[in-house]
């Protein structure tokens, strides 16, 4: 089993194992693997020989009745079944400093007998010394064997007073044996270098249809805490689970406010794809990748086989800019038609004069984006409007004798 090296730490990979014999179904099991770094620094470890590392609300206490590593574990109900209407916590006595952590993880072993769907054990994290808590894991039902748990503490990175608590909550009906916890460990990868943030989607818009086999994928630039120079990586998949990688690149230099990559090799028409990206500062990558986005390659008429010189059968088209409205820059796409007909070799007759210009609402020419001879195909141009005032603008495409104009809105 191999995992893409850019898979973020803490990413959970789910598996379904189907067991058969002699062609007949026997059973099906599910399990998960957690992608994790080697945790260089051990920040906290407790096998519950004592209880001094914790602030406990009654009846949380040690028990020798069951443990993953003898002699003890800790439980919410050491004297038998838990009570009705319980809400009690076991809280770390001292906070942890994750200011310089690029990755951190909570690990522990647990077993439980909890009324399924009504009573819960909750793992929670606080980044402000216990004033507020965020749920990072819920546990209910029966789990007879001691089972390991690993939870990324992504939300706690960069904070100096991080606490963990285990909280047990019950309703007013059935009670059971409760929740047992042992061998709590918190580890981290500590570095003076803080990783950059994740880039965010710029274009194409999520779940859009494109008319090119080599689309431009564009992200808003990430930020780096130390102001390091960033490069970017892109990943394109053929499935929504992000397991079937079809195109990738690393080391794309950062643009002014956005960074783009033209997908290679060519994708397949009439197919859905998913993609994401990450930023890297030369030492570490963004802890999380961009939230996955998708696009659909439409019915692009491709090149006939066995001819490297033939061209797609595009029509003339000027498409709505994306995003729209926009803040600083926007992507304009257009297609130029085949002049001599489908299947023709590229020649001077397949090239036409193209002019793409931007006007403001008064009709004043703001910028000429394209003024050259171009071949048939799909074209993408980014207009940087960051130096212009907010308002309505028009972009006009002239290709030979064909013309079209569209409106866009710049908001500062």
Coordinates of C-alpha atoms in Angstrom, one line a residue:
X1 CA 0.0 0.0 0.0
X2 CA 1.5 3.3 -1.0
X3 CA 0.2 6.8 -0.2
X4 CA 0.7 10.0 -2.1
X5 CA 3.4 11.9 -0.3
X6 CA 1.3 15.1 -0.3
X7 CA -1.6 13.4 1.6
X8 CA -2.2 15.6 4.7
X9 CA -1.3 14.3 8.1
X10 CA -4.5 13.0 9.8
X11 CA -6.2 12.1 6.5
X12 CA -8.3 8.9 7.1
X13 CA -8.4 6.2 4.5
X14 CA -11.4 3.9 4.7
X15 CA -11.3 0.3 3.5
X16 CA -14.0 -2.4 3.0
X17 CA -12.7 -6.0 3.2
X18 CA -15.0 -8.6 1.7
X19 CA -14.2 -12.2 2.6
X20 CA -15.3 -15.0 0.3
X21 CA -14.6 -18.7 0.0
X22 CA -15.3 -21.0 -3.0
X23 CA -17.1 -18.0 -4.7
X24 CA -19.5 -17.6 -1.8
X25 CA -19.8 -14.5 0.5
X26 CA -18.7 -15.0 4.1
X27 CA -18.4 -11.6 5.7
X28 CA -17.5 -8.0 5.1
X29 CA -15.5 -5.8 7.5
X30 CA -14.6 -2.1 7.4
X31 CA -11.4 -0.5 8.8
X32 CA -9.5 2.7 8.5
X33 CA -5.9 3.8 8.4
X34 CA -4.7 7.2 9.5
X35 CA -1.9 8.9 7.6
X36 CA 0.5 10.2 10.2
X37 CA 4.0 11.6 10.6
X38 CA 6.5 10.2 13.0
X39 CA 5.9 12.3 16.1
X40 CA 9.4 13.6 17.0
X41 CA 8.4 15.1 20.4
X42 CA 6.5 13.4 23.1
X43 CA 4.6 16.1 24.9
X44 CA 2.4 14.0 27.2
X45 CA 2.2 10.4 28.2
X46 CA 0.1 8.7 31.0
X47 CA -0.5 4.9 31.6
X48 CA -2.5 5.7 34.7
X49 CA -0.3 4.3 37.4
X50 CA -1.6 7.3 39.2
X51 CA -4.2 10.1 38.5
X52 CA -2.1 13.2 39.3
X53 CA -1.9 14.4 35.7
X54 CA -5.7 15.0 35.6
X55 CA -8.4 17.1 37.2
X56 CA -11.3 14.6 37.7
X57 CA -15.0 15.1 38.3
X58 CA -16.6 12.4 40.4
X59 CA -16.9 9.5 39.8
X60 CA -13.9 9.4 37.3
X61 CA -11.2 7.3 38.9
X62 CA -8.6 4.6 38.4
X63 CA -9.7 1.0 38.0
X64 CA -7.7 -2.3 38.0
X65 CA -10.7 -4.3 36.6
X66 CA -9.5 -3.8 33.0
X67 CA -6.4 -2.1 31.4
X68 CA -4.5 -2.1 28.2
X69 CA -1.2 -1.8 30.1
X70 CA -1.4 -3.0 33.8
X71 CA -2.1 -2.2 36.4
X72 CA -4.8 0.5 35.8
X73 CA -7.0 2.3 33.4
X74 CA -9.3 5.2 34.1
X75 CA -13.1 5.1 33.8
X76 CA -16.2 7.2 34.4
X77 CA -17.8 4.5 36.5
X78 CA -15.3 2.6 38.6
X79 CA -18.0 1.1 41.0
X80 CA -20.3 -0.5 38.3
X81 CA -22.7 0.9 35.8
X82 CA -22.8 4.7 35.2
X83 CA -25.6 6.8 36.6
X84 CA -28.5 8.4 34.6
X85 CA -28.2 12.1 33.7
X86 CA -24.4 12.1 34.0
X87 CA -22.1 14.9 32.5
X88 CA -18.7 14.4 34.1
X89 CA -15.2 15.2 32.8
X90 CA -11.6 14.1 33.2
X91 CA -9.4 17.1 32.3
X92 CA -5.6 17.5 31.8
X93 CA -4.2 19.4 34.8
X94 CA -1.6 21.3 32.7
X95 CA -1.8 22.8 29.2
X96 CA 0.5 22.0 26.3
X97 CA 2.4 24.4 24.1
X98 CA 1.8 23.7 20.4
X99 CA 3.0 27.1 19.2
X100 CA 5.8 25.6 17.1
X101 CA 4.1 22.3 16.2
X102 CA 3.6 21.6 12.5
X103 CA 1.6 18.5 13.4
X104 CA 0.2 17.0 16.7
X105 CA -1.8 14.0 17.5
X106 CA -3.7 12.5 20.5
X107 CA -3.5 8.8 20.9
X108 CA -5.2 6.5 23.5
X109 CA -6.7 3.1 23.9
X110 CA -10.3 2.6 24.9
X111 CA -13.1 0.1 25.4
X112 CA -16.7 0.9 26.2
X113 CA -20.2 -0.4 27.0
X114 CA -22.4 2.6 26.4
X115 CA -26.1 2.8 25.5
X116 CA -25.9 3.2 21.7
X117 CA -27.0 6.5 20.3
X118 CA -28.2 7.9 23.6
X119 CA -25.1 8.0 25.9
X120 CA -21.7 9.2 24.7
X121 CA -18.0 9.4 25.6
X122 CA -16.5 12.6 24.1
X123 CA -12.9 13.5 23.4
X124 CA -12.5 17.3 23.4
X125 CA -9.7 19.9 22.9
X126 CA -9.4 23.5 24.2
X127 CA -7.0 26.0 22.9
X128 CA -7.6 28.7 25.6
X129 CA -7.0 26.8 28.8
X130 CA -10.5 25.4 29.1
X131 CA -12.7 28.4 28.4
X132 CA -14.1 26.7 25.2
X133 CA -14.0 23.1 24.0
X134 CA -14.2 21.5 20.5
X135 CA -15.3 17.9 20.0
X136 CA -12.7 15.8 18.3
X137 CA -14.3 12.3 18.8
X138 CA -17.5 10.7 20.0
X139 CA -17.9 7.1 21.3
X140 CA -21.0 5.1 21.9
X141 CA -22.2 1.4 21.8
X142 CA -20.2 -1.6 22.7
X143 CA -16.5 -2.1 22.1
X144 CA -15.3 -5.1 24.1
X145 CA -11.6 -5.1 23.0
X146 CA -9.0 -2.5 23.8
X147 CA -8.8 -0.5 20.6
X148 CA -6.3 2.3 19.7
X149 CA -7.5 5.8 18.7
X150 CA -5.5 8.4 16.9
X151 CA -6.9 12.0 16.5
X152 CA -5.0 14.8 14.7
X153 CA -5.0 18.0 16.7
X154 CA -4.9 20.3 13.7
X155 CA -7.2 22.8 15.3
X156 CA -4.8 23.3 18.2
X157 CA -1.7 24.0 16.2
X158 CA -0.1 27.4 17.0
X159 CA -1.7 27.7 20.5
X160 CA 0.2 27.8 23.7
X161 CA -2.3 26.4 26.3
X162 CA -3.9 23.3 24.8
X163 CA -5.9 21.0 27.0
X164 CA -7.6 17.6 26.4
X165 CA -10.6 16.3 28.3
X166 CA -12.6 13.1 28.2
X167 CA -16.3 13.8 29.0
X168 CA -19.0 11.3 29.6
X169 CA -22.7 12.1 29.1
X170 CA -25.8 9.9 29.7
X171 CA -29.5 10.4 29.5
X172 CA -32.3 9.3 31.9
X173 CA -32.8 5.8 30.8
X174 CA -30.6 2.7 30.3
X175 CA -27.2 2.5 32.0
X176 CA -24.2 0.3 31.2
X177 CA -20.6 -0.4 32.3
X178 CA -19.2 2.8 30.8
X179 CA -16.0 4.1 29.2
X180 CA -12.4 2.8 29.9
X181 CA -9.4 4.8 28.8
X182 CA -5.6 3.9 29.0
X183 CA -2.2 4.9 27.6
X184 CA -2.9 8.4 26.7
X185 CA -0.2 10.0 24.5
X186 CA 0.2 13.3 22.8
X187 CA 3.0 13.8 20.4
X188 CA 4.0 16.5 17.9
X189 CA 6.4 17.4 15.2
X190 CA 8.1 20.6 16.5
X191 CA 9.8 22.9 14.1
X192 CA 10.9 26.6 14.2
X193 CA 9.4 26.7 10.7
X194 CA 5.6 27.0 10.7
X195 CA 3.8 25.4 7.6
X196 CA 1.9 27.6 5.2
X197 CA -1.8 27.7 5.1
X198 CA -3.7 25.8 2.5
X199 CA -4.5 27.5 -0.8
X200 CA -8.1 28.1 -1.7
X201 CA -10.1 27.6 -4.9
X202 CA -10.0 30.4 -7.4
X203 CA -11.1 28.7 -10.7
X204 CA -12.7 26.9 -12.3
X205 CA -15.7 27.2 -10.1
X206 CA -16.6 24.0 -8.3
X207 CA -18.7 21.5 -10.2
X208 CA -18.5 23.4 -13.5
X209 CA -18.2 22.1 -17.1
X210 CA -15.1 22.9 -19.1
X211 CA -14.5 22.7 -22.9
X212 CA -10.8 21.8 -22.9
X213 CA -8.9 18.6 -22.3
X214 CA -6.1 20.6 -20.6
X215 CA -7.8 23.0 -18.2
X216 CA -6.1 25.6 -16.1
X217 CA -6.5 25.0 -12.4
X218 CA -6.1 28.2 -10.4
X219 CA -5.8 28.7 -6.6
X220 CA -5.7 31.8 -4.4
X221 CA -2.2 31.9 -2.9
X222 CA -1.6 30.6 0.6
X223 CA 0.1 32.6 3.3
X224 CA 3.3 31.6 5.1
X225 CA 3.9 32.7 8.8
X226 CA 7.5 33.5 8.1
X227 CA 6.9 35.0 4.7
X228 CA 8.9 32.3 2.9
X229 CA 8.7 31.9 -0.8
X230 CA 6.1 29.3 -1.7
X231 CA 5.6 26.7 -4.4
X232 CA 2.5 24.7 -5.1
X233 CA 1.5 21.2 -6.0
X234 CA -1.7 20.1 -7.8
X235 CA -3.4 16.7 -7.8
X236 CA -6.2 15.6 -10.2
X237 CA -8.3 12.4 -9.5
X238 CA -10.9 10.4 -11.4
X239 CA -12.9 9.6 -8.3
X240 CA -14.5 11.5 -5.4
X241 CA -12.6 9.5 -2.8
X242 CA -9.4 11.1 -4.2
X243 CA -7.7 7.7 -4.7
X244 CA -7.3 7.4 -8.5
X245 CA -4.6 9.9 -9.3
X246 CA -4.5 10.8 -13.0
X247 CA -2.4 14.0 -13.2
X248 CA -0.1 15.8 -10.8
X249 CA 2.7 18.3 -10.5
X250 CA 4.9 19.7 -7.7
X251 CA 7.0 22.8 -7.4
X252 CA 4.8 25.3 -9.4
X253 CA 6.2 28.8 -8.7
X254 CA 3.8 31.2 -6.9
X255 CA 2.0 33.9 -9.0
X256 CA 1.2 37.4 -7.9
X257 CA -2.1 36.7 -6.1
X258 CA -3.1 33.4 -7.7
X259 CA -1.1 30.4 -8.9
X260 CA -2.2 28.2 -11.9
X261 CA -1.2 25.0 -13.6
X262 CA -2.3 23.7 -17.0
X263 CA -3.2 20.0 -16.5
X264 CA -1.0 17.6 -18.4
X265 CA -1.4 15.0 -19.8
X266 CA -4.7 15.7 -21.5
X267 CA -7.8 14.5 -19.7
X268 CA -10.8 12.6 -21.3
X269 CA -13.9 14.2 -22.7
X270 CA -17.3 13.6 -21.0
X271 CA -15.6 12.8 -17.7
X272 CA -15.9 14.1 -14.1
X273 CA -12.6 15.0 -12.2
X274 CA -11.7 16.1 -8.7
X275 CA -8.7 18.1 -7.7
X276 CA -6.9 19.8 -4.8
X277 CA -3.7 21.6 -4.2
X278 CA -1.1 22.4 -1.5
X279 CA 1.5 25.0 -0.7
X280 CA 5.1 24.3 0.3
X281 CA 7.7 26.7 1.8
X282 CA 10.8 24.6 1.1
X283 CA 10.7 22.9 4.5
X284 CA 7.1 21.9 5.2
X285 CA 3.8 21.6 3.3
X286 CA 0.5 23.0 4.3
X287 CA -1.0 20.8 7.0
X288 CA -4.2 20.6 5.0
X289 CA -4.7 20.6 1.3
X290 CA -7.2 22.8 -0.5
X291 CA -10.8 21.5 0.0
X292 CA -11.5 19.2 -3.0
X293 CA -13.3 20.7 -6.0
X294 CA -14.6 19.1 -9.1
X295 CA -15.1 19.9 -12.8
X296 CA -16.5 18.1 -15.8
X297 CA -14.9 17.9 -19.2
X298 CA -17.6 18.4 -21.7
X299 CA -18.1 17.1 -25.2
X300 CA -14.8 18.3 -26.7
X301 CA -14.4 16.8 -30.2
X302 CA -10.9 15.5 -30.1
X303 CA -8.2 14.9 -32.6
X304 CA -8.6 12.0 -35.0
X305 CA -6.3 9.1 -34.4
X306 CA -2.9 8.7 -36.1
X307 CA -2.5 12.4 -37.0
X308 CA -0.4 14.6 -34.8
X309 CA -1.3 17.6 -36.9
X310 CA -5.1 17.6 -36.8
X311 CA -7.1 19.9 -34.6
X312 CA -10.3 19.8 -32.5
X313 CA -13.6 21.1 -34.0
X314 CA -14.2 24.1 -31.7
X315 CA -16.8 26.8 -32.3
X316 CA -16.3 30.5 -31.7
X317 CA -17.3 31.3 -28.1
X318 CA -16.7 33.9 -25.4
X319 CA -17.6 32.6 -21.9
X320 CA -18.6 34.3 -18.7
X321 CA -15.6 35.3 -16.6
X322 CA -15.0 33.4 -13.4
X323 CA -15.3 34.3 -10.6
X324 CA -17.9 37.0 -11.2
X325 CA -18.2 39.3 -9.2
X326 CA -14.4 39.3 -8.4
X327 CA -12.1 41.2 -6.1
X328 CA -8.7 41.4 -7.8
X329 CA -8.4 39.1 -10.8
X330 CA -10.7 37.0 -12.9
X331 CA -10.4 34.3 -15.6
X332 CA -11.7 34.9 -19.1
X333 CA -12.1 31.9 -21.5
X334 CA -12.8 31.8 -25.2
X335 CA -12.7 29.4 -28.1
X336 CA -11.6 30.0 -31.7
X337 CA -13.2 28.0 -34.5
X338 CA -11.7 25.8 -37.2
X339 CA -11.4 27.9 -40.3
X340 CA -10.9 25.1 -42.9
X341 CA -13.0 22.4 -41.4
X342 CA -12.6 19.4 -39.1
X343 CA -9.6 17.2 -39.8
X344 CA -7.5 19.9 -41.6
X345 CA -3.9 20.3 -40.9
X346 CA -2.9 23.4 -39.1
X347 CA -1.8 26.1 -41.5
X348 CA -1.9 29.9 -41.9
X349 CA -5.6 29.4 -43.0
X350 CA -6.4 28.1 -39.5
X351 CA -5.0 31.2 -37.8
X352 CA -7.1 34.4 -37.4
X353 CA -6.4 37.8 -35.9
X354 CA -7.7 38.0 -32.3
X355 CA -8.3 41.0 -30.1
X356 CA -9.6 40.9 -26.5
X357 CA -10.1 44.2 -24.8
X358 CA -11.6 45.5 -21.5
X359 CA -13.7 48.7 -21.3
X360 CA -15.3 50.5 -18.4
X361 CA -18.9 51.5 -18.2
X362 CA -18.2 54.9 -19.9
X363 CA -16.7 53.1 -23.0
X364 CA -13.1 54.0 -22.1
X365 CA -10.5 51.4 -23.1
X366 CA -9.0 50.0 -19.9
X367 CA -6.7 47.4 -21.2
X368 CA -5.9 45.3 -24.3
X369 CA -5.4 41.7 -23.2
X370 CA -4.8 40.0 -26.5
X371 CA -3.9 41.5 -29.9
X372 CA -2.3 38.8 -32.0
X373 CA -2.7 36.0 -34.5
X374 CA -4.0 32.8 -32.9
X375 CA -4.8 29.2 -33.9
X376 CA -8.1 27.4 -33.3
X377 CA -8.5 26.1 -29.7
X378 CA -9.4 27.1 -26.2
X379 CA -7.7 30.1 -24.6
X380 CA -7.6 31.4 -21.0
X381 CA -6.6 34.9 -20.0
X382 CA -6.4 36.3 -16.4
X383 CA -7.3 40.0 -16.1
X384 CA -5.7 41.6 -13.1
X385 CA -8.1 44.4 -12.1
X386 CA -6.6 45.2 -8.7
X387 CA -5.5 48.7 -9.9
X388 CA -9.0 49.5 -11.2
X389 CA -12.0 51.0 -9.3
X390 CA -15.0 48.9 -8.3
X391 CA -17.7 48.9 -11.0
X392 CA -19.1 47.3 -14.2
X393 CA -16.6 46.4 -16.9
X394 CA -17.1 44.9 -20.4
X395 CA -14.7 42.5 -22.2
X396 CA -15.0 42.2 -26.0
X397 CA -13.6 39.5 -28.2
X398 CA -13.0 40.0 -31.9
X399 CA -11.8 37.0 -33.9
X400 CA -11.8 37.6 -37.7
X401 CA -15.3 38.6 -38.5
X402 CA -16.9 37.3 -35.3
X403 CA -17.5 39.4 -32.3
X404 CA -18.9 39.0 -28.8
X405 CA -19.0 41.1 -25.6
X406 CA -19.8 40.2 -21.9
X407 CA -20.2 42.1 -18.7
X408 CA -18.3 41.6 -15.4
X409 CA -18.4 43.2 -12.0
X410 CA -15.3 44.2 -10.0
X411 CA -15.8 44.6 -6.2
X412 CA -13.1 45.9 -3.9

